[in-house]
Every structure is written in structure tokens, then in C-alpha cells.
Coordinates of C-alpha atoms in Angstrom, one line a residue:
X22 CA -29.2 -50.6 25.4
X23 CA -26.2 -50.1 22.5
X24 CA -27.0 -48.6 19.2
X25 CA -26.1 -50.2 15.8
X26 CA -25.9 -49.4 12.2
X27 CA -26.7 -51.8 9.3
X28 CA -26.3 -50.6 5.8
X29 CA -28.5 -51.2 3.3
X30 CA -28.6 -50.2 -0.3
X31 CA -31.5 -49.0 -1.7
X32 CA -32.1 -49.8 -5.0
X33 CA -34.3 -46.8 -5.6
X34 CA -33.9 -42.8 -3.9
X35 CA -35.7 -40.1 -3.9
X36 CA -32.6 -36.7 -3.3
X37 CA -32.6 -33.5 -3.7
X38 CA -29.6 -32.0 -3.9
X39 CA -31.1 -28.8 -2.8
X40 CA -32.5 -29.6 0.5
X41 CA -29.2 -32.1 1.4
X42 CA -26.3 -29.1 0.5
X43 CA -26.4 -26.4 4.0
X44 CA -28.1 -22.7 2.7
X45 CA -24.7 -20.9 3.4
X46 CA -22.5 -24.0 2.1
X47 CA -19.5 -22.0 0.8
X48 CA -20.1 -23.2 -2.8
X49 CA -23.4 -21.7 -2.7
X50 CA -22.3 -18.7 -1.2
X51 CA -20.1 -18.7 -4.4
X52 CA -22.8 -18.9 -7.1
X53 CA -24.8 -16.1 -6.5
X54 CA -22.1 -13.7 -6.0
X55 CA -20.1 -14.8 -8.7
X56 CA -21.9 -14.1 -12.6
X57 CA -20.5 -16.3 -15.2
X58 CA -23.1 -16.1 -17.8
X59 CA -21.0 -14.0 -20.0
X60 CA -18.5 -17.0 -20.7
X61 CA -21.1 -18.3 -23.1
X62 CA -20.6 -15.0 -25.7
X63 CA -17.3 -14.9 -24.9
X64 CA -16.4 -19.3 -26.4
X65 CA -19.5 -19.4 -29.1
X66 CA -16.6 -18.1 -31.7
X67 CA -14.7 -21.5 -30.6
X68 CA -17.3 -23.7 -31.4
X69 CA -18.6 -25.0 -34.8
X70 CA -22.7 -25.1 -35.5
X71 CA -22.9 -28.2 -36.0
X72 CA -21.7 -31.4 -34.4
X73 CA -21.9 -33.0 -30.3
X74 CA -22.4 -30.4 -27.8
X75 CA -19.6 -29.5 -26.5
X76 CA -19.1 -29.4 -22.0
X77 CA -20.9 -26.1 -21.0
X78 CA -18.2 -23.2 -20.4
X79 CA -19.5 -22.3 -17.7
X80 CA -19.1 -25.7 -15.9
X81 CA -15.8 -25.8 -17.7
X82 CA -14.6 -23.1 -16.0
X83 CA -16.5 -23.8 -12.6
X84 CA -14.5 -26.8 -12.6
X85 CA -10.6 -25.1 -12.9
X86 CA -12.0 -23.1 -9.3
X87 CA -13.1 -26.3 -8.1
X88 CA -9.4 -26.3 -8.2
X89 CA -7.4 -24.3 -7.3
X90 CA -10.0 -23.3 -4.3
X91 CA -8.3 -26.8 -2.8
X92 CA -5.0 -26.7 -5.1
X93 CA -6.0 -30.0 -6.9
X94 CA -3.5 -30.0 -9.0
X95 CA -4.6 -33.1 -11.5
X96 CA -7.2 -33.0 -13.9
X97 CA -8.0 -37.1 -12.9
X98 CA -8.2 -36.3 -9.4
X99 CA -10.4 -33.1 -10.1
X100 CA -13.1 -35.0 -11.8
X101 CA -12.5 -37.9 -8.9
X102 CA -12.9 -35.2 -6.2
X103 CA -15.9 -32.9 -8.0
X104 CA -17.7 -36.3 -7.9
X105 CA -17.7 -37.1 -4.5
X106 CA -19.0 -34.1 -2.6
X107 CA -23.1 -33.2 -3.3
X108 CA -22.0 -29.3 -2.9
X109 CA -19.5 -29.4 -5.9
X110 CA -22.7 -31.7 -7.9
X111 CA -25.2 -28.9 -6.5
X112 CA -21.9 -26.3 -7.6
X113 CA -21.7 -27.3 -11.2
X114 CA -25.6 -28.3 -11.5
X115 CA -24.9 -31.9 -12.1
X116 CA -27.6 -34.2 -9.9
X117 CA -26.2 -37.5 -8.3
X118 CA -27.4 -39.6 -11.4
X119 CA -25.3 -37.3 -13.4
X120 CA -21.6 -38.3 -14.4
X121 CA -19.5 -35.6 -14.8
X122 CA -17.2 -34.6 -17.4
X123 CA -14.0 -36.5 -18.6
X124 CA -10.4 -35.7 -17.3
X125 CA -9.3 -35.3 -21.2
X126 CA -12.5 -32.9 -21.7
X127 CA -10.6 -30.5 -19.0
X128 CA -7.9 -30.8 -21.0
X129 CA -8.9 -29.7 -24.5
X130 CA -11.4 -27.7 -23.4
X131 CA -8.1 -25.2 -21.8
X132 CA -6.1 -25.9 -24.4
X133 CA -9.1 -24.1 -27.4
X134 CA -10.1 -21.3 -25.0
X135 CA -8.2 -18.2 -25.9
X136 CA -5.7 -16.3 -22.8
X137 CA -8.0 -13.8 -23.5
X138 CA -11.0 -15.6 -22.1
X139 CA -9.8 -16.5 -18.8
X140 CA -8.1 -12.7 -18.8
X141 CA -12.4 -11.5 -19.3
X142 CA -12.9 -13.4 -16.1
X143 CA -10.1 -12.5 -14.4
X144 CA -11.4 -9.1 -15.0
X145 CA -14.8 -9.9 -13.9
X146 CA -13.5 -10.5 -10.5
X147 CA -10.9 -7.9 -10.2
X148 CA -14.6 -5.3 -10.8
X149 CA -16.2 -6.9 -8.0
X150 CA -13.1 -6.3 -5.8
X151 CA -13.4 -2.7 -6.8
X152 CA -17.5 -2.8 -6.2
X153 CA -17.0 -3.4 -2.7
X154 CA -14.3 -1.0 -1.7
X155 CA -11.1 -3.8 -2.0
X156 CA -8.6 -1.5 -4.6
X157 CA -7.7 1.4 -3.2
X158 CA -5.0 2.0 -6.5
X159 CA -2.4 4.5 -5.7
X160 CA 0.2 1.8 -4.5
X161 CA 0.9 -1.9 -6.6
X162 CA 3.4 -3.6 -5.2
X163 CA 5.1 -6.0 -8.4
X164 CA 7.2 -9.4 -7.5
X165 CA 8.0 -12.6 -9.3
X166 CA 7.9 -16.3 -8.5
X167 CA 9.8 -19.4 -10.3
X168 CA 6.8 -22.1 -11.9
X169 CA 7.5 -25.7 -12.7
X170 CA 7.0 -26.4 -15.3
X171 CA 5.3 -29.7 -16.5
X172 CA 8.4 -31.0 -18.1
X173 CA 11.7 -33.1 -16.6
X174 CA 15.5 -32.1 -17.3
X175 CA 16.1 -35.4 -18.2
X176 CA 14.0 -34.3 -21.8
X177 CA 17.3 -31.7 -22.0
X178 CA 18.5 -31.7 -25.4
X179 CA 21.5 -30.5 -26.4
X180 CA 21.3 -27.9 -29.4
X181 CA 22.6 -28.7 -32.5
X182 CA 24.6 -25.5 -34.4
X183 CA 26.3 -25.8 -37.7
X184 CA 29.7 -23.6 -38.4
X185 CA 28.2 -22.1 -41.3
X186 CA 24.8 -21.1 -38.4
X187 CA 22.5 -22.4 -41.2
X188 CA 20.9 -24.3 -38.1
X189 CA 20.6 -21.4 -36.7
X190 CA 19.1 -19.6 -39.0
X191 CA 15.2 -20.0 -39.4
X192 CA 15.4 -18.8 -35.0
X193 CA 17.2 -16.1 -35.5
X194 CA 15.7 -14.4 -38.7
X195 CA 12.6 -13.1 -36.7
X196 CA 14.8 -10.9 -35.2
X197 CA 16.1 -7.6 -36.5
X198 CA 18.4 -8.1 -34.1
X199 CA 20.0 -11.2 -35.3
X200 CA 19.9 -10.6 -39.4
X201 CA 23.8 -9.9 -40.2
X202 CA 26.4 -13.0 -40.7
X203 CA 29.0 -11.7 -38.3
X204 CA 26.7 -11.1 -35.9
X205 CA 25.5 -14.9 -36.4
X206 CA 28.7 -16.2 -36.3
X207 CA 29.4 -14.2 -32.9
X208 CA 26.1 -16.2 -31.5
X209 CA 28.0 -19.3 -33.7
X210 CA 31.0 -19.1 -31.7
X211 CA 29.1 -18.0 -28.9
X212 CA 27.6 -21.0 -28.4
X213 CA 30.0 -23.7 -28.8
X214 CA 31.8 -21.6 -25.8
X215 CA 28.9 -22.5 -23.8
X216 CA 28.8 -26.3 -24.8
X217 CA 32.1 -27.0 -24.3
X218 CA 32.5 -25.1 -20.9
X219 CA 28.9 -27.4 -20.0
X220 CA 31.3 -30.3 -20.9
X221 CA 34.7 -29.4 -19.3
X222 CA 36.2 -32.7 -17.4
X223 CA 34.0 -34.8 -19.0
X224 CA 34.2 -38.7 -20.4
X225 CA 32.5 -38.3 -24.1
X226 CA 30.4 -40.7 -25.3
X227 CA 30.2 -42.6 -28.1
X228 CA 27.2 -41.4 -29.9
X229 CA 27.8 -37.4 -31.2
X230 CA 26.2 -35.2 -28.7
X231 CA 25.9 -38.1 -25.6
X232 CA 28.2 -38.6 -22.6
X233 CA 28.5 -42.4 -21.4
X234 CA 29.9 -43.7 -17.9
X235 CA 31.6 -47.3 -18.3
X236 CA 28.5 -49.0 -17.5
X237 CA 26.3 -46.7 -20.3
X238 CA 24.2 -44.6 -17.8
X239 CA 24.3 -40.8 -19.4
X240 CA 26.0 -38.1 -17.2
X241 CA 24.5 -34.6 -17.0
X242 CA 26.7 -32.1 -17.3
X243 CA 27.8 -29.9 -14.5
X244 CA 26.3 -26.4 -16.7
X245 CA 22.9 -27.0 -18.1
X246 CA 21.8 -23.9 -19.7
X247 CA 19.4 -22.3 -22.3
X248 CA 22.3 -21.1 -24.4
X249 CA 22.8 -24.8 -24.8
X250 CA 19.9 -27.4 -24.3
X251 CA 15.7 -27.3 -24.5
X252 CA 13.6 -29.7 -23.6
X253 CA 11.3 -30.9 -27.1
X254 CA 9.1 -32.1 -24.0
X255 CA 8.1 -27.7 -23.1
X256 CA 10.4 -25.7 -25.4
X257 CA 9.0 -22.2 -24.1
X258 CA 9.9 -23.8 -20.8
X259 CA 13.5 -22.5 -19.5
X260 CA 16.4 -23.4 -17.4
X261 CA 16.6 -21.3 -14.2
X262 CA 18.0 -21.5 -11.2
X263 CA 17.6 -19.8 -7.1
X264 CA 20.3 -20.0 -5.3
X265 CA 20.2 -23.1 -2.2
X266 CA 18.2 -25.0 -5.0
X267 CA 18.8 -27.3 -8.1
X268 CA 18.3 -26.2 -11.4
X269 CA 14.8 -26.6 -12.9
X270 CA 12.7 -26.7 -16.0
X271 CA 11.0 -23.1 -14.8
X272 CA 8.0 -19.9 -16.1
X273 CA 8.2 -16.6 -14.5
X274 CA 4.6 -15.7 -12.5
X275 CA 3.9 -12.0 -12.5
X276 CA 2.4 -10.3 -10.0
X277 CA 1.1 -7.1 -9.0
X278 CA -1.0 -6.3 -6.1
X279 CA -2.9 -3.3 -4.1
X280 CA -1.4 -2.4 -1.1
X281 CA -5.1 -1.4 0.3
X282 CA -6.8 -5.2 0.3
X283 CA -3.8 -7.3 -0.7
X284 CA -6.3 -7.8 -4.3
X285 CA -4.3 -8.3 -6.8
X286 CA -4.0 -6.0 -9.7
X287 CA -2.2 -8.0 -12.4
X288 CA -1.3 -11.3 -13.6
X289 CA 0.8 -13.1 -16.5
X290 CA 4.0 -15.4 -17.2
X291 CA 6.5 -14.8 -18.9
X292 CA 9.5 -16.7 -19.6
X293 CA 12.3 -17.0 -17.3
X294 CA 15.4 -16.6 -19.0
X295 CA 14.7 -13.0 -18.4
X296 CA 15.6 -10.5 -15.8
X297 CA 12.8 -9.5 -14.0
X298 CA 13.3 -5.8 -14.6
X299 CA 12.8 -6.5 -18.6
X300 CA 9.2 -8.5 -17.2
X301 CA 8.6 -4.8 -15.7
X302 CA 6.7 -3.7 -18.7
X303 CA 4.3 -6.0 -20.1
X304 CA 2.8 -6.4 -16.0
X305 CA 2.5 -2.5 -15.7
X306 CA 0.5 -2.5 -18.6
X307 CA -1.6 -5.0 -18.1
X308 CA -2.5 -3.6 -14.5
X309 CA -2.7 -0.2 -15.7
X310 CA -5.3 -1.5 -18.4
X311 CA -7.1 -3.6 -15.7
X312 CA -7.3 -0.3 -13.3
X313 CA -8.2 1.8 -16.1
X314 CA -11.5 0.1 -16.9
X315 CA -12.4 0.2 -13.4
X316 CA -12.1 3.8 -13.6
X317 CA -9.0 3.5 -11.1
X318 CA -5.3 5.4 -12.2
X319 CA -2.2 3.7 -11.8
X320 CA -0.1 5.9 -9.4
X321 CA 2.8 4.6 -7.7
X322 CA 4.9 1.2 -8.4
X323 CA 7.1 -0.4 -5.4
X324 CA 9.3 -3.2 -6.4
X325 CA 12.8 -4.9 -5.4
X326 CA 16.0 -3.8 -6.8
X327 CA 15.4 -6.9 -9.8
X328 CA 13.3 -4.3 -11.4
X329 CA 15.4 -1.9 -12.3
X330 CA 16.9 -1.1 -15.3
X331 CA 18.1 2.1 -17.6
X332 CA 15.2 0.4 -20.3
X333 CA 12.5 0.4 -17.1
X334 CA 12.8 3.0 -15.4
X335 CA 13.3 5.3 -18.7
X336 CA 9.7 3.5 -19.6
X337 CA 8.4 4.6 -16.2
X338 CA 9.8 8.1 -16.6
X339 CA 7.9 8.1 -20.0
X340 CA 4.7 6.9 -18.7
X341 CA 4.9 9.3 -15.9
X342 CA 4.6 6.8 -13.2
X343 CA 6.2 6.9 -9.9
X344 CA 8.3 4.3 -8.0
X345 CA 10.2 3.0 -5.2
X346 CA 13.0 0.8 -6.5
X347 CA 16.1 0.2 -5.1
X348 CA 19.3 0.5 -8.2
X349 CA 21.1 -2.3 -9.4
X350 CA 24.3 -2.7 -7.3
X351 CA 26.9 -2.2 -10.0
X352 CA 25.6 1.3 -10.5
X353 CA 27.3 4.1 -9.5
X354 CA 26.3 7.5 -8.0
X355 CA 29.8 9.3 -8.2
X356 CA 33.5 8.7 -9.6
X357 CA 35.9 9.2 -6.4
X358 CA 37.9 11.7 -7.8
X359 CA 35.9 13.1 -10.2
X360 CA 33.1 15.8 -10.8
X361 CA 30.7 15.9 -14.6
X362 CA 30.1 18.3 -16.6
X363 CA 26.8 18.7 -17.6
X364 CA 27.6 21.5 -19.8
X365 CA 30.8 20.0 -21.8
X366 CA 29.2 16.1 -21.2
X367 CA 32.8 15.9 -20.2
X368 CA 34.7 13.9 -16.3
X369 CA 36.8 16.8 -14.8
X370 CA 39.9 15.3 -12.3
X371 CA 40.4 17.0 -8.6
X372 CA 42.5 14.6 -7.8
X373 CA 44.7 16.6 -5.1
X374 CA 48.1 16.6 -6.4
X375 CA 47.0 15.0 -9.9
X376 CA 47.2 17.0 -13.9
X377 CA 43.0 17.6 -13.7
X378 CA 42.8 16.0 -16.6
X379 CA 39.4 15.8 -18.1
X380 CA 37.9 13.3 -19.8
X381 CA 36.3 13.5 -23.5
X382 CA 33.1 11.7 -23.8
X383 CA 33.9 8.9 -27.2
X384 CA 30.5 7.9 -27.8
X385 CA 28.0 4.7 -27.3
X386 CA 29.4 1.2 -27.3
X387 CA 27.8 -1.8 -26.7
X388 CA 30.3 -4.6 -24.6
X389 CA 29.3 -8.4 -24.3
X390 CA 26.8 -7.9 -21.9
X391 CA 24.8 -6.4 -24.7
X392 CA 24.8 -3.5 -21.8
X393 CA 25.1 -0.4 -24.1
X394 CA 27.7 2.6 -22.2
X395 CA 28.8 5.5 -22.7
X396 CA 32.3 6.3 -23.2
X397 CA 34.3 9.6 -21.1
X398 CA 38.1 9.1 -21.5
X399 CA 41.5 10.8 -21.6
X400 CA 44.0 11.5 -23.2
X401 CA 47.6 9.6 -22.7
X402 CA 49.2 13.2 -22.8
X403 CA 46.8 14.2 -19.7
X404 CA 47.8 11.4 -17.9
X405 CA 51.2 10.5 -18.7
X406 CA 52.9 12.4 -16.4
X407 CA 51.1 12.5 -13.8
X408 CA 52.3 11.2 -10.1
X409 CA 49.2 9.5 -9.2
X410 CA 48.8 7.5 -13.1
X411 CA 49.7 4.1 -11.5
X412 CA 47.0 4.0 -8.6
X413 CA 44.1 5.5 -11.5
X414 CA 44.7 4.5 -14.6
X415 CA 46.9 1.0 -13.5
X416 CA 50.8 -0.2 -13.9
X417 CA 50.5 -0.5 -17.7
X418 CA 47.1 2.2 -18.6
X419 CA 48.7 6.0 -19.5
X420 CA 44.3 7.1 -19.9
X421 CA 42.4 7.0 -17.6
X422 CA 38.3 6.1 -19.3
X423 CA 35.0 6.0 -17.5
X424 CA 32.3 3.7 -18.7
X425 CA 28.7 5.2 -18.0
X426 CA 25.3 3.5 -18.8
X427 CA 23.3 5.7 -21.5
X428 CA 20.3 5.6 -18.8
X429 CA 22.4 6.9 -15.9
X430 CA 20.2 10.1 -15.9
X431 CA 17.3 7.8 -14.6
X432 CA 19.7 6.2 -12.1
X433 CA 20.5 9.6 -10.6
X434 CA 16.4 10.5 -10.9
X435 CA 16.0 7.1 -8.4
X436 CA 18.6 7.7 -5.9
X437 CA 18.1 10.9 -5.5
X438 CA 14.1 9.8 -4.6
X439 CA 15.6 7.5 -2.4
X440 CA 18.1 9.1 -0.6
X441 CA 15.9 12.2 -0.3
X442 CA 13.9 11.1 2.0
X443 CA 15.4 7.7 3.9
X444 CA 12.2 7.9 6.6
X445 CA 9.4 7.4 3.5
X446 CA 11.7 5.1 1.5
X447 CA 11.9 2.7 4.4
X448 CA 7.9 2.4 4.3
X449 CA 8.1 2.3 0.7
X450 CA 10.2 -1.3 1.3
X451 CA 7.7 -2.1 4.6
X452 CA 4.6 -2.1 2.2
X453 CA 6.0 -3.8 -0.9
X454 CA 7.7 -7.0 1.4
X455 CA 4.5 -6.6 3.2
X456 CA 1.8 -6.5 0.7
X457 CA 3.1 -8.3 -2.0
X458 CA 5.5 -11.7 -0.4
X459 CA 2.6 -13.5 1.5
X460 CA -0.3 -13.1 -1.5
X461 CA 3.3 -14.9 -3.6
X462 CA 3.2 -17.1 -0.7
X463 CA -0.1 -18.2 -0.5
X464 CA -0.8 -18.6 -4.5
X465 CA 2.2 -20.6 -4.6
X466 CA 1.1 -23.2 -1.4
X467 CA -2.5 -22.8 -0.6
X468 CA -3.7 -21.7 -4.8
X469 CA -2.0 -24.5 -7.2
X470 CA 0.3 -21.8 -8.5
X471 CA 3.7 -24.4 -7.6
X472 CA 3.7 -26.7 -11.2
X473 CA 1.7 -25.6 -13.8
X474 CA -0.1 -28.6 -15.4
X475 CA 0.2 -28.1 -19.0
X476 CA 2.7 -27.1 -21.4
X477 CA 3.3 -24.4 -23.0
X478 CA 3.3 -20.5 -22.5
X479 CA -0.1 -19.6 -23.5
X480 CA -1.5 -22.2 -21.3
X481 CA 1.4 -20.7 -18.6
X482 CA -0.1 -17.3 -18.5
X483 CA -3.9 -19.1 -18.0
X484 CA -2.6 -20.6 -15.7
X485 CA -1.0 -17.4 -13.1
X486 CA -3.9 -16.0 -14.8
X487 CA -6.8 -18.4 -13.0
X488 CA -4.8 -19.0 -9.5
X489 CA -5.0 -14.9 -9.2
X490 CA -8.8 -14.4 -9.7
X491 CA -8.9 -17.2 -6.9
X492 CA -7.5 -15.6 -4.2
X493 CA -9.0 -12.3 -5.7
X494 CA -12.4 -14.1 -5.5
X495 CA -11.5 -15.6 -1.5
X496 CA -10.9 -12.8 -0.7
X497 CA -13.6 -11.2 -2.1
X498 CA -15.8 -13.3 0.1
X499 CA -14.1 -13.3 3.5
X500 CA -14.1 -9.7 2.7
X501 CA -18.2 -9.8 2.8
X502 CA -18.2 -11.8 5.0
X503 CA -16.4 -9.4 8.4
X504 CA -17.5 -6.3 7.3
X505 CA -19.9 -6.3 9.8
X506 CA -17.5 -7.8 12.1
X507 CA -15.1 -5.4 11.4
X508 CA -18.0 -2.1 12.0
X509 CA -19.0 -3.9 15.0
X510 CA -15.1 -3.4 16.1
X511 CA -15.2 -0.2 15.9
X512 CA -18.5 1.0 17.4
X513 CA -16.7 -1.5 20.4
X514 CA -12.7 0.6 20.0
X515 CA -15.1 4.3 20.5
X516 CA -16.7 2.7 23.2
X517 CA -14.1 2.4 25.4
X518 CA -11.9 5.8 24.4
X519 CA -14.8 7.0 25.5
X520 CA -15.2 5.5 28.6
X521 CA -11.7 6.0 28.8
X522 CA -12.0 9.8 28.3
X523 CA -14.7 9.9 31.2
X524 CA -12.4 8.3 33.3
X525 CA -9.6 10.9 33.2
X526 CA -12.7 12.6 33.1
X527 CA -13.6 11.7 36.7
X528 CA -10.1 11.1 38.2
X529 CA -9.3 15.0 37.3
X530 CA -13.2 16.2 38.8
X531 CA -12.0 14.2 42.3
X532 CA -8.3 15.7 42.2
X533 CA -9.6 19.4 42.3
X534 CA -11.9 18.5 44.6
X535 CA -9.5 16.4 47.1
X536 CA -6.8 19.4 47.0
X537 CA -9.6 22.0 47.7
X538 CA -7.9 24.1 50.8
X539 CA -11.5 23.0 52.9
X540 CA -10.0 19.1 52.5
X541 CA -6.1 20.6 52.9
X542 CA -7.0 21.9 56.2
X543 CA -8.5 18.5 57.4
X544 CA -5.8 16.7 56.6
X545 CA -4.1 18.7 58.8
X546 CA -5.5 18.5 61.7
X547 CA -6.6 14.9 61.5
X548 CA -2.5 14.3 61.5
X549 CA -1.8 16.3 64.4
X550 CA -4.6 15.0 66.1
X551 CA -3.4 11.3 65.3
X552 CA 0.2 12.3 66.8

């Protein structure tokens, strides 16, 4: 007989969340493994002694964890998702009749807490992973990823810079590098050059700074730069671009991953108008501190060529950190036709048929891109009558000049390390790619790190820390579950190996037994009788 279900809402129902949520539920496992009671003490300084009670700090961070575990970026959607789940209500400590906090409470509390609170939670989860033997500490692979800012390119406005640099002074005075009037004027000139390039071949509007078409619609310049534009919505977000993709406002996410079980050991956010090499020191220092708190020493760092710079290599050398970072493309290990004399600190020409000129050290100079270089130059008399002058120096130049980075010895040291054992270098490249790149892919696609739902570099840093500790927590829970299975697989592997050895032994015994002279004579007689 076909059944039919009729639903009649009851006025009073006795419900027990503990009985309704299965004992092996994921959030019950999280609650059993992760102790968050230290957060009340860590956040106590942010509250006064009077007024209404705030949201429980433990509840706040649990709600954030639910958002990152389920890849939910919106606080409104997050609260709706938590309200609709019995297991999450039990995880948060809210019964079915209790209303969850407003989404605005989550936003305000996130703004209230400092970065150190989020960092303390990240370290707590990392310590749990270390206690389970998931962190080896031998190698840390570093990489970066763009995180979309919570601001649109439509919010960009043009920077206004006056000729006398009066509007530029307040921005520049914080940095001692820009204190001279000459430098300020130079930067103002550069700004106007960038501005002219950005609006090249574009119609001019009636209002200052606007470019509009015949219908009055704003025309966006083809070349948007952080030198000429900024977003008042989120001034910390910077314009950046990837090959083959459109420009957008981003933050940098810097991640360090241990090569043992791919646990994230360091995470931070940075500005995207920097190069990766300028972010290396910060992420390495954070990783080093996190490991040292767990009695683990940082031994090796693996990174791609984007992290290669003289300052970065110098920092690693001074801190005695072994690193495998390919040198960037402009580096030259040697100059064709010249050798460097370390004792006399000069280059010497060794070209066959040349005048064997000597290029003396002329000092250090900073180029237009900000790179400081050592300049070596020959005298005009040495190269003037040289038969190779035109192909070596050029048609009009009468002397030879060579520029080297002031950190060339660090580049040379890295070049020698990478080339003395090519097989090992290729192995390190594979270790780096298979360690950190899958982790970043998981963070972006499954742990809510594709986009920041807040504004400001500090909140972006909190976002990266929360996504990273959520990844570590999920990996920690999987590691605990799979540990007996791995042991069982090892036992089965040993059994199969033993069975294979026994089979080999029996085969050898059989072969030896049948090869005996008695069996050999019997086989010959049998063959003759058959014939």
C-alpha cells in the first residue's frame, strides 16, 4: 500500500541537539580536537567592564571557521548557513530556539580584534600539527598568490600632484628616502610622465582629471598604474596584473609550506606593488618564529625566481639559511671576453686580437629603476685604437663599460650551488612545485582565499591567517583519521613482500632439485624412448 506523509507543525516539541547530531559528525570532531578557551584571555583587552555583553570570542572564531571550511565569503550567507544546520548550532553552542548573532556583529568584531589574536590561533593549530609529527622542518617552500580586494576598478581616482610637490610631501615625509627637494621634484616629474602615458591618445573632458566621450560616459585609461591612481574605497589595495588577465585591485598572499605533510608554517598578506623578493624577509621571519616556538629549526628555503634579488639573497646569507632560488633572467655569471680580477677589483680584456684593456672600478651608482650597481670602465686611450672597438663598445663609444650588481657575489654563490649538482637542483624544483602550489590552489578554490571580504592590509592579513589555519586544521583531522589505515597498508605491503620472497625461494629450490643429475638422466632416457 502506498504511503503518504502529512506534515503538521507542532506548537511544542522536545528536541535535544546532542541526540540529533551523530557522534562522528565533523564539527563534533573539531570541537573535541581544538580547544579555543585561550581566546577569551587573548581578547579581554579589547573590552571594557561596563555595557552590554559582546559575542563570545570562541563563538566568533567558530563562526569564522565554519565560513572558511565551507568556502562562504559573505557574512550574511554565513549566518544563514549556520542557523540552518543542527550540527553547526551544536558546534557553536546555540540551541534551536536561540537566535545567532547578527552578521554586522561578525564584521565589527573582526575589525575590533588585532592581528595578533588571529596569529595566536594560527600558531595553536600549527602546534597541534607539530605534536602529531606532521611538520618535519627541513624544507619550507614559499610562493605567493593574488587575492582580489574588496574594491572595484571603477572606484579608482587620479592622484593629484602639484608642481611644487606640496600635496606630495605628506605622503613622502614618512620615508627618509624622499626627504630631499630634488628627489621630490623628480618623483613629481615621473608622476606626470606616467599620467601622460596613461591618457595618451585619449579625448579630454571638460572637468579636470576626467576623460569622457561624446555621450558623457567616463573613459577609462588604457594603462592604469599605482603611480597615477588609487582607490579611496580601499587605499591599501594595489593595481596588479597577471599575464593574460585583466588588471584588478589585489593583495598579496605569501605562504610557506613544510615539505613533510604540506602543512602551512607561515602566512601573511602584503601589498601587490611589491616584488616577491621584497616580501621574502617577512614571510621567512614569520615562518622561522613559528617553527622556533615548536623547537624546530628552519634549515632550507625553496622559492621560484621571482624571489631572487640581491637584498633577499643577502638576508638569507646573513641569517645562514640555505636556499634554492634560481637567479633572475638579467643575471650574467660571466662577461664574454673579460675576466674579473678579484685582487685588483677590475675587469681585464682577454679577447684575441684586442688591446687587453683594463676596466677599473669607478664607484657605485643607482639607475632609474632603483638598482645600485658597480661600474667598471676602461680608458678611451686603451680602446680607441683597438681593432675590436666597434663590435665591443659600439660605433660611437670609445670606451668599454660593465655594470655589476652590488650583490653579485650572492648571485654567483647561488649560481654555483644550483649548477654543482644539477640533478639535486631539479629535484628541489619539483619538491617546491609539488609542495606549495597544490596548497595555494586549495586555499584559493576551497578555503575562501580567492577574495577578501574586508578592507585594509590588516584585515587582509587576518583573512590569509584564517584561511591557512583552516587548511591546517582540515589536514590535521584527516591525518588523525588516516593514521590506522596507513599502518594497515604498510602491514599489507610487508606481507606481500614476504610472500614474494617466499615464492622466489621455492622457485630456486624447485629449480635446484630438478637440475639434479638423477632427473637429468631420467629426462634423457625418456626422450630417447619416445623417439
